[in-house]
PDB file of C-alpha atoms in Angstrom:
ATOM      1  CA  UNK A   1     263.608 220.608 123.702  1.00 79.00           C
ATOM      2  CA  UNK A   2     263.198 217.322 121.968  1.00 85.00           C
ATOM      3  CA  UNK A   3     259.724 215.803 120.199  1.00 90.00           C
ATOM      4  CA  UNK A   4     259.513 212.121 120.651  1.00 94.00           C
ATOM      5  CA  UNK A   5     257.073 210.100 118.142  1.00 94.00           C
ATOM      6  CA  UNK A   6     256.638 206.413 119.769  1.00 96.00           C
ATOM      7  CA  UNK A   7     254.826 203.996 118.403  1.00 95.00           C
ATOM      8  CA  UNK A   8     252.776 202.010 118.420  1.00 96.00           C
ATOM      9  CA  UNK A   9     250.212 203.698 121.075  1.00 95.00           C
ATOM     10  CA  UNK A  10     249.058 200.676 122.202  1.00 96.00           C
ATOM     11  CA  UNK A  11     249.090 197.209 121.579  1.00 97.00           C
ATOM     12  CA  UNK A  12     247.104 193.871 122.969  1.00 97.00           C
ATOM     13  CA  UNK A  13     249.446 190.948 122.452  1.00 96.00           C
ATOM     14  CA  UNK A  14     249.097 187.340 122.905  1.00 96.00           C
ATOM     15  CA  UNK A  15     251.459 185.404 125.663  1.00 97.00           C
ATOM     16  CA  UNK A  16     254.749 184.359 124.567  1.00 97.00           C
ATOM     17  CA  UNK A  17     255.155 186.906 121.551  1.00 97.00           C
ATOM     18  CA  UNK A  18     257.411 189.986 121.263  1.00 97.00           C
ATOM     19  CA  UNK A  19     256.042 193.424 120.418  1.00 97.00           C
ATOM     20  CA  UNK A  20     259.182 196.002 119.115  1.00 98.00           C
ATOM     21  CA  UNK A  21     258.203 199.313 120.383  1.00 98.00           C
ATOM     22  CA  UNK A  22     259.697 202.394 118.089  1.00 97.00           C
ATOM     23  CA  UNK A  23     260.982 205.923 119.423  1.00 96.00           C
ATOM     24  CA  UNK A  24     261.829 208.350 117.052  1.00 97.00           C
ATOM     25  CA  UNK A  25     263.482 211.784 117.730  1.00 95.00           C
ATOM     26  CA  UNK A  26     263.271 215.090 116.067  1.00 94.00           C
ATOM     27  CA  UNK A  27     267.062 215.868 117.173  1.00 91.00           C
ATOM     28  CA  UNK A  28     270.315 214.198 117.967  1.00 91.00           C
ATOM     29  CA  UNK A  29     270.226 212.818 121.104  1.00 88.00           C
ATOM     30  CA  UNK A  30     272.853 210.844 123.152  1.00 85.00           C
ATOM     31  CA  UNK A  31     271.236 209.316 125.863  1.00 86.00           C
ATOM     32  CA  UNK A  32     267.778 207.433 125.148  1.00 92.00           C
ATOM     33  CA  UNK A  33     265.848 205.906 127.947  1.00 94.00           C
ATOM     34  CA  UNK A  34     263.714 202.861 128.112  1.00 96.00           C
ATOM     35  CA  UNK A  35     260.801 203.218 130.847  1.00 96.00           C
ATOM     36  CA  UNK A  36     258.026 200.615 132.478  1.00 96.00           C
ATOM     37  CA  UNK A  37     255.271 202.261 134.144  1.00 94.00           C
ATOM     38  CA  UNK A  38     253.102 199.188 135.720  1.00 92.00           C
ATOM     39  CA  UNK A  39     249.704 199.910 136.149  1.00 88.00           C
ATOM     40  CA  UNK A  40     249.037 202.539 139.029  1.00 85.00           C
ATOM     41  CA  UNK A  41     252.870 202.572 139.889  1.00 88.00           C
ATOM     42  CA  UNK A  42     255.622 205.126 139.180  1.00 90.00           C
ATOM     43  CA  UNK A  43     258.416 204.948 136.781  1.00 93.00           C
ATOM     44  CA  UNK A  44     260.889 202.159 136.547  1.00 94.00           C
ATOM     45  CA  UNK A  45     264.269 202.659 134.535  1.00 93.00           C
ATOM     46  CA  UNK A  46     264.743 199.232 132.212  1.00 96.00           C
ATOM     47  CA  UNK A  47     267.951 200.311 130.371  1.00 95.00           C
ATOM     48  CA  UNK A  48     269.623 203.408 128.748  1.00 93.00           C
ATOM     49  CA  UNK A  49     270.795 202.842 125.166  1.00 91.00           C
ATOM     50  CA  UNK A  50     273.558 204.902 123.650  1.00 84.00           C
ATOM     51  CA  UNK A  51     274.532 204.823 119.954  1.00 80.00           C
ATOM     52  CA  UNK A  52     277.094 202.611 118.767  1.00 78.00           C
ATOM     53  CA  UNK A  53     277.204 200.588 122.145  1.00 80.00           C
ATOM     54  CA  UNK A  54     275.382 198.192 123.985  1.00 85.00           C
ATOM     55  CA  UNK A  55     272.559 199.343 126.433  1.00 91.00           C
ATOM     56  CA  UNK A  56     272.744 199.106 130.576  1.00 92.00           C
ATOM     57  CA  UNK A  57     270.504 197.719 131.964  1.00 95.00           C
ATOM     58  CA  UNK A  58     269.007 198.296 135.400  1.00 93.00           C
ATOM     59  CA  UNK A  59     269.223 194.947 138.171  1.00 93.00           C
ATOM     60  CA  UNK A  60     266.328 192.834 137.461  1.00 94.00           C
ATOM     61  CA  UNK A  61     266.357 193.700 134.005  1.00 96.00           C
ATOM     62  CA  UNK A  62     268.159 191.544 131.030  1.00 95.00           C
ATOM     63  CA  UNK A  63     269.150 191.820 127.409  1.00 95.00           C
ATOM     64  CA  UNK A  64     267.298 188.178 126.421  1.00 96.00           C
ATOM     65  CA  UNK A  65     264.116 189.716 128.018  1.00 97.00           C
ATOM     66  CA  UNK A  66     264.033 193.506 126.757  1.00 97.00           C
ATOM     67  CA  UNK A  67     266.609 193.517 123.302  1.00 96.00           C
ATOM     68  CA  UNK A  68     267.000 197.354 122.500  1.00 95.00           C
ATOM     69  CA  UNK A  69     268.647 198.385 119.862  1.00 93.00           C
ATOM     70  CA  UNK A  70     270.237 202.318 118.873  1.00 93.00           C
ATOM     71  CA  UNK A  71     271.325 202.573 115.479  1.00 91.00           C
ATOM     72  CA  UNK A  72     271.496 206.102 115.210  1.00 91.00           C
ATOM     73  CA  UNK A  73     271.190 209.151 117.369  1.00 91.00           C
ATOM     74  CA  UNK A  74     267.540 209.671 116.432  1.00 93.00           C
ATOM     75  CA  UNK A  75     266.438 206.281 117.107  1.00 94.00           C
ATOM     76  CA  UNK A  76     265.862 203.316 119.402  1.00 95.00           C
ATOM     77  CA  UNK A  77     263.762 200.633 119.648  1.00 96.00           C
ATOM     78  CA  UNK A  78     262.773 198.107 122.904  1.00 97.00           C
ATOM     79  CA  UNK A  79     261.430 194.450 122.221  1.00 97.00           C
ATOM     80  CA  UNK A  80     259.676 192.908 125.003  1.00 98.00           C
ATOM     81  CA  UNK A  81     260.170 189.443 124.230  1.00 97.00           C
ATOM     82  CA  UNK A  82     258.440 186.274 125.074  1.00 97.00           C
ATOM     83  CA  UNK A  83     255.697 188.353 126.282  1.00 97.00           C
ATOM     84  CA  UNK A  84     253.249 187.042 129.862  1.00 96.00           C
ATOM     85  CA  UNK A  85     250.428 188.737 131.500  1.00 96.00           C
ATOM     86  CA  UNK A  86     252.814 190.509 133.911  1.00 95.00           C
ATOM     87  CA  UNK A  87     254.827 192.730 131.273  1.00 96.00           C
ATOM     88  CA  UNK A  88     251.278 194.534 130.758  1.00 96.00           C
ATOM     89  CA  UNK A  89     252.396 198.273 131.013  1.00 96.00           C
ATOM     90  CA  UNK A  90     252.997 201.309 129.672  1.00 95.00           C
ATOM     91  CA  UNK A  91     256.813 201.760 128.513  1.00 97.00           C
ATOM     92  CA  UNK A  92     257.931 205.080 127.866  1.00 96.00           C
ATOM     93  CA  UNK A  93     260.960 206.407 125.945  1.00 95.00           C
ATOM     94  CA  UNK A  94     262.910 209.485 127.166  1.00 94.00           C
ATOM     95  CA  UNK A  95     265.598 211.719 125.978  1.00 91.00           C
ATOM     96  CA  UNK A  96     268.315 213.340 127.838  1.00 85.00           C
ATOM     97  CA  UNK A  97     268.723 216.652 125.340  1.00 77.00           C
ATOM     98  CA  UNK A  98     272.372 216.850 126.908  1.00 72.00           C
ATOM     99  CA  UNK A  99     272.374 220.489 127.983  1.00 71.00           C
ATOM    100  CA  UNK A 100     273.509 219.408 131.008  1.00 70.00           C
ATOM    101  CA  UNK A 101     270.310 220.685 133.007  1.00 71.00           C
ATOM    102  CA  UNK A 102     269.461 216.770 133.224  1.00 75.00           C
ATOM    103  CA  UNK A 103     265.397 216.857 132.112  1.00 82.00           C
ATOM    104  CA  UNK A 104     264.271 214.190 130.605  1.00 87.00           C
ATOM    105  CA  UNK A 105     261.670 214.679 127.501  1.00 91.00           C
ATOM    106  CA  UNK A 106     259.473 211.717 127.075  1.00 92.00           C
ATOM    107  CA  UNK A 107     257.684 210.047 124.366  1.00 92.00           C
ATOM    108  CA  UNK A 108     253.785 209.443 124.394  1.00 92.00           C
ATOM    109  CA  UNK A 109     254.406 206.066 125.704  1.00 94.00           C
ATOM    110  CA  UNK A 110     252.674 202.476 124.587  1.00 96.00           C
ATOM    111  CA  UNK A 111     249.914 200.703 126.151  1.00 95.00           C
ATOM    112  CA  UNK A 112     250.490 197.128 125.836  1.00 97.00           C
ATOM    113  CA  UNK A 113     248.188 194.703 127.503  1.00 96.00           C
ATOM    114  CA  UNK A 114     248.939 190.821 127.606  1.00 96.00           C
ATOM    115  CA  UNK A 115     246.475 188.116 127.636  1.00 95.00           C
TER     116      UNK A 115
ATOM    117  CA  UNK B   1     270.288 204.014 148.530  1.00 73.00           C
ATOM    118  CA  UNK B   2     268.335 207.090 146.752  1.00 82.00           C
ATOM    119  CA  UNK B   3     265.044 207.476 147.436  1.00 90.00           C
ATOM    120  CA  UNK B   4     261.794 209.595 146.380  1.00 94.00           C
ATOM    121  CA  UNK B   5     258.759 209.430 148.611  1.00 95.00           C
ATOM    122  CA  UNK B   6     255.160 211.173 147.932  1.00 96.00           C
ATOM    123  CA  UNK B   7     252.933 210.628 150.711  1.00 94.00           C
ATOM    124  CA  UNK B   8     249.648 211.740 149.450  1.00 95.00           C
ATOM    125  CA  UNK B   9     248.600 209.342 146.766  1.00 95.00           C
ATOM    126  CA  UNK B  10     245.656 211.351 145.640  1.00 96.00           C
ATOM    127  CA  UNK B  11     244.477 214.792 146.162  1.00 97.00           C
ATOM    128  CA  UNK B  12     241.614 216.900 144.895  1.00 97.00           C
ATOM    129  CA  UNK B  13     241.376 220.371 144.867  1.00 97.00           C
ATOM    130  CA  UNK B  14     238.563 222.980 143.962  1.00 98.00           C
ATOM    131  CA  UNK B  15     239.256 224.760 140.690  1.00 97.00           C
ATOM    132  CA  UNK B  16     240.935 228.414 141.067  1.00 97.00           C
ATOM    133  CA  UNK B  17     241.874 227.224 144.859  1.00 97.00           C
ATOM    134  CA  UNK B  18     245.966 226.248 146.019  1.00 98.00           C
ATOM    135  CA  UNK B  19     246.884 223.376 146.229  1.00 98.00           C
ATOM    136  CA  UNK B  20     250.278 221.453 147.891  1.00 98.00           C
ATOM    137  CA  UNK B  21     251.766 218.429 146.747  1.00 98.00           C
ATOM    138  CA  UNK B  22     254.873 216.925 148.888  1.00 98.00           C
ATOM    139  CA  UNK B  23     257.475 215.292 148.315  1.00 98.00           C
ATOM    140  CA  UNK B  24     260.763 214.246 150.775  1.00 97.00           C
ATOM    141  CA  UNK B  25     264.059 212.319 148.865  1.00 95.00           C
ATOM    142  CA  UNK B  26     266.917 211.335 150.617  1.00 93.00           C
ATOM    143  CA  UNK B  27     270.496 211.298 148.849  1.00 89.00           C
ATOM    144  CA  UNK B  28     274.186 211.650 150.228  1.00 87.00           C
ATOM    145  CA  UNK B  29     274.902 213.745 147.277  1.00 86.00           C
ATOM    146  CA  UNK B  30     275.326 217.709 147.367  1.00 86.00           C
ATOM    147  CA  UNK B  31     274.456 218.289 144.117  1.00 87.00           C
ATOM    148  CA  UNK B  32     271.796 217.096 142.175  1.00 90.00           C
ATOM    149  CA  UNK B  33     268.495 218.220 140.343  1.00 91.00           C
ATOM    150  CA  UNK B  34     264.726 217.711 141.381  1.00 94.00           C
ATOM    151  CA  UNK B  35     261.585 217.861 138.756  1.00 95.00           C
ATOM    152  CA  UNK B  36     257.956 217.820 138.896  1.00 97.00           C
ATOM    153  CA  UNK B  37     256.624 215.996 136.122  1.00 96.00           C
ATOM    154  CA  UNK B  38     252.830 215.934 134.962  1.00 96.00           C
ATOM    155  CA  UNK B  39     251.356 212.774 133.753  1.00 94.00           C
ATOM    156  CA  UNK B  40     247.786 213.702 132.106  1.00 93.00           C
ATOM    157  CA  UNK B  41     245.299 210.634 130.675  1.00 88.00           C
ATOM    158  CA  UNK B  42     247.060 210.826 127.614  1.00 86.00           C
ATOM    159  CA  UNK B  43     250.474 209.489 128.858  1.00 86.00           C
ATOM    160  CA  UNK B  44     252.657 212.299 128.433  1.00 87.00           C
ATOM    161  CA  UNK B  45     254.864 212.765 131.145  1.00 91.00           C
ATOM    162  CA  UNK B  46     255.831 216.337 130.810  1.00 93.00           C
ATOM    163  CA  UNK B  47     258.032 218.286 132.833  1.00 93.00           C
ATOM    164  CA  UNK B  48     256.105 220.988 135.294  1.00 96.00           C
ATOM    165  CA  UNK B  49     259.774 222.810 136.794  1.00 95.00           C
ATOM    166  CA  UNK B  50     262.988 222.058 138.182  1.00 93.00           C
ATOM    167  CA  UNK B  51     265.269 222.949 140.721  1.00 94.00           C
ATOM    168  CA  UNK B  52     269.080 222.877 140.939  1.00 91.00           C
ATOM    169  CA  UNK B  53     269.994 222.023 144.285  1.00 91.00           C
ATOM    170  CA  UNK B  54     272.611 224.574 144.395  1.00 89.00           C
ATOM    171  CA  UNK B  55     270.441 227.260 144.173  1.00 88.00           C
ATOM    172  CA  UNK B  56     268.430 228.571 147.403  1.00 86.00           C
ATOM    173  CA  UNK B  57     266.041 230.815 145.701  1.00 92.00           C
ATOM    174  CA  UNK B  58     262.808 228.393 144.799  1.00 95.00           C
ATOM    175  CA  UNK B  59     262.415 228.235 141.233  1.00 94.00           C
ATOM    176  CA  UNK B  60     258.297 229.151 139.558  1.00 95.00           C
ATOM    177  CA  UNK B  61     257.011 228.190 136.529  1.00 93.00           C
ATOM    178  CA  UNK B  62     253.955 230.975 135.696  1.00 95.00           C
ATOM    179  CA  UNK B  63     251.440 229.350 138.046  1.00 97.00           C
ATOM    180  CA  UNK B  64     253.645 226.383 139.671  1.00 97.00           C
ATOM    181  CA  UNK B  65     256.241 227.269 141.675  1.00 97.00           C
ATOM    182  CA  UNK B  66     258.241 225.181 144.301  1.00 97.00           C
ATOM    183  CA  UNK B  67     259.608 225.211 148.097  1.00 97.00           C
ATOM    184  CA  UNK B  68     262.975 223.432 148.158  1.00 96.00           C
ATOM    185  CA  UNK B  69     264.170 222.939 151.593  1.00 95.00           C
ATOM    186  CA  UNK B  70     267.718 221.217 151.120  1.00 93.00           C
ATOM    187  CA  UNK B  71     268.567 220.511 154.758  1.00 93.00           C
ATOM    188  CA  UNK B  72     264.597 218.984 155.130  1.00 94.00           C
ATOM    189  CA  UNK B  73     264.820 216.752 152.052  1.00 94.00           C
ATOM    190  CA  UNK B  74     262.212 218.419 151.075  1.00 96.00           C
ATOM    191  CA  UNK B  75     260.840 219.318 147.624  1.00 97.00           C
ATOM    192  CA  UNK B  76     256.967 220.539 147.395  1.00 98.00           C
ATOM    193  CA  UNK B  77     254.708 221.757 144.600  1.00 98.00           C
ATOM    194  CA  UNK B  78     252.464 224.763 145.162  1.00 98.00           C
ATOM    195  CA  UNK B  79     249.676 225.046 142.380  1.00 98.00           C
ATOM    196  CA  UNK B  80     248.103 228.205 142.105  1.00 98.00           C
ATOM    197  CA  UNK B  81     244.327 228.817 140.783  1.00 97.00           C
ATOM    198  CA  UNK B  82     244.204 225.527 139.930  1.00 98.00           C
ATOM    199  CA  UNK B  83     242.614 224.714 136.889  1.00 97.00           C
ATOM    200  CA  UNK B  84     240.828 221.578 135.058  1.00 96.00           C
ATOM    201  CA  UNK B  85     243.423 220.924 132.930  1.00 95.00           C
ATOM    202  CA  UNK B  86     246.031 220.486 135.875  1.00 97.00           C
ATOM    203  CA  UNK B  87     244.136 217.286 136.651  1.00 97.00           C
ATOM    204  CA  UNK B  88     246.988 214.737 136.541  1.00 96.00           C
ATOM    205  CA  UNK B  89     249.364 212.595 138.369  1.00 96.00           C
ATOM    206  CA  UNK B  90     252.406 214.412 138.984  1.00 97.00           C
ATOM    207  CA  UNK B  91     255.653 212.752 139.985  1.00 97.00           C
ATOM    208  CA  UNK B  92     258.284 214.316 142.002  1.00 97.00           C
ATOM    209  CA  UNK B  93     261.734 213.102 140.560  1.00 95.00           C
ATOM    210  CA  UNK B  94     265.739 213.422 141.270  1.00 90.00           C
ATOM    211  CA  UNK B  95     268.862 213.339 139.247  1.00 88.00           C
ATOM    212  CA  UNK B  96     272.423 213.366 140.761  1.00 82.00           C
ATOM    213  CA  UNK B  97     273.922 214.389 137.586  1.00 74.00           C
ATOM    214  CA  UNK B  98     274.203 211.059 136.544  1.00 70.00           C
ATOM    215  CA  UNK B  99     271.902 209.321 134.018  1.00 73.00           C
ATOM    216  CA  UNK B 100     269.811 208.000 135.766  1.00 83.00           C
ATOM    217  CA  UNK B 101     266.354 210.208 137.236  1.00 89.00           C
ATOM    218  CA  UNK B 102     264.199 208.151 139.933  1.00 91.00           C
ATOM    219  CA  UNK B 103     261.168 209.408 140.512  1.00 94.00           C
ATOM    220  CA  UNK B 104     258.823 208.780 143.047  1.00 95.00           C
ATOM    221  CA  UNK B 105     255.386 206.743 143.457  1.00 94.00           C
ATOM    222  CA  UNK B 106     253.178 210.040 142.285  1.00 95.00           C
ATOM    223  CA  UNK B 107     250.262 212.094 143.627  1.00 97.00           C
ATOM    224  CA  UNK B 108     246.599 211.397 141.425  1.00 96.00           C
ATOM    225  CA  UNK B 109     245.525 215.366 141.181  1.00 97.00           C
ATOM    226  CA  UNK B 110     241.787 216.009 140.821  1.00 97.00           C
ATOM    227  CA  UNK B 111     240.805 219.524 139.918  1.00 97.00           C
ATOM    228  CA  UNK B 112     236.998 220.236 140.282  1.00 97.00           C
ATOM    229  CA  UNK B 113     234.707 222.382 138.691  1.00 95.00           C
TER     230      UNK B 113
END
């Protein structure tokens, strides 16, 4: 299993500033996921981030928009940049443990609400 | 294209009672992985039970167990003696053994007292 401290929990940011959302791990992980959850909708895949490469993003998605960074196999973090009423969600970071059974362990997730 | 579909977008259920939550995917692939997840108030998506798709016998977590029909698409979640704190979405999910999981739109579960 994996423990996942994100932060911060939630956030209310003004439009057109960027918020840098942390995930922390408890264990060496290769794969990190970035999540969107919009509000009352499922879960959207934004990019996965390995260490010591850049992340992949998923189509409608872009580096300029969502920067993440992995400097280590512990950590990540996702900016939402230049930030509009319409990136209000929650984004969640996940963990892929790499046992090969392919669950996904997930962090606490941030609020962040855009006016 | 790989899909997850959960028809029932909410659902209540008396506490101690069964309860049934479906979910169909469709996927060319033979071998993949399907989850529950539960997503309480607080935001923590946590994972309920799996299933390998390999493997015909349905796989049961304590009181949550599943009935994986592979030819059907099909992929439900049976919730025995339901309780408060099962109140929830829940989110039926696949993985192809890649790195990606998609899961679908979620069922709203409301347990009552």
């Amino acid at each position: 299993s994996a423990v996942i401290s994100q932060k911060p929990s939630r956030d209310i940011c003004q439009r057109g500033t960027s918020l840098t959302i942390q995930c922390q791990v408890d264990s060496q992980v290769t794969m990190m996921f970035w999540y969107r959850q919009q509000p009352g909708q499922s879960l959207t895949l934004i990019a996965t981030a390995n260490q010591g490469s850049e992340a992949t993003y998923e189509s409608g998605f872009v580096i300029d928009k969502f920067p993440i960074s992995r400097p280590n196999l512990t950590f990540s973090t996702l900016t939402v940049s230049n930030m509009s009423p319409e990136d209000s969600s929650i984004y969640l970071c996940s963990v892929d443990t790499g046992t090969g059974d392919e669950k996904l362990f997930f962090g606490s997730g941030t609020q962040l609400s855009v006016l | 294209a790989q899909t997850v579909t959960q028809s029932q977008p909410e659902m209540s259920v008396q506490e101690a009672e069964t309860v049934t939550l479906s979910c169909t995917y469709d996927t060319s692939e033979n071998n993949y992985y399907l989850f529950w997840y539960k997503q309480p108030p607080s935001r923590q998506m946590i994972l309920v039970i799996r299933q390998e798709a390999y493997k015909q016998q349905n796989a049961t977590e304590n009181r949550f167990s599943v009935n994986f029909q592979k030819a059907a698409k099909s992929f439900s979640l049976k919730i025995s003696d339901s309780q408060l704190g099962d109140t929830a979405m829940y989110f039926c999910a696949f993985n192809t053994g890649g790195f990606k999981t998609i899961f679908g739109a979620g069922t709203r579960l409301f347990v009552k007292a």
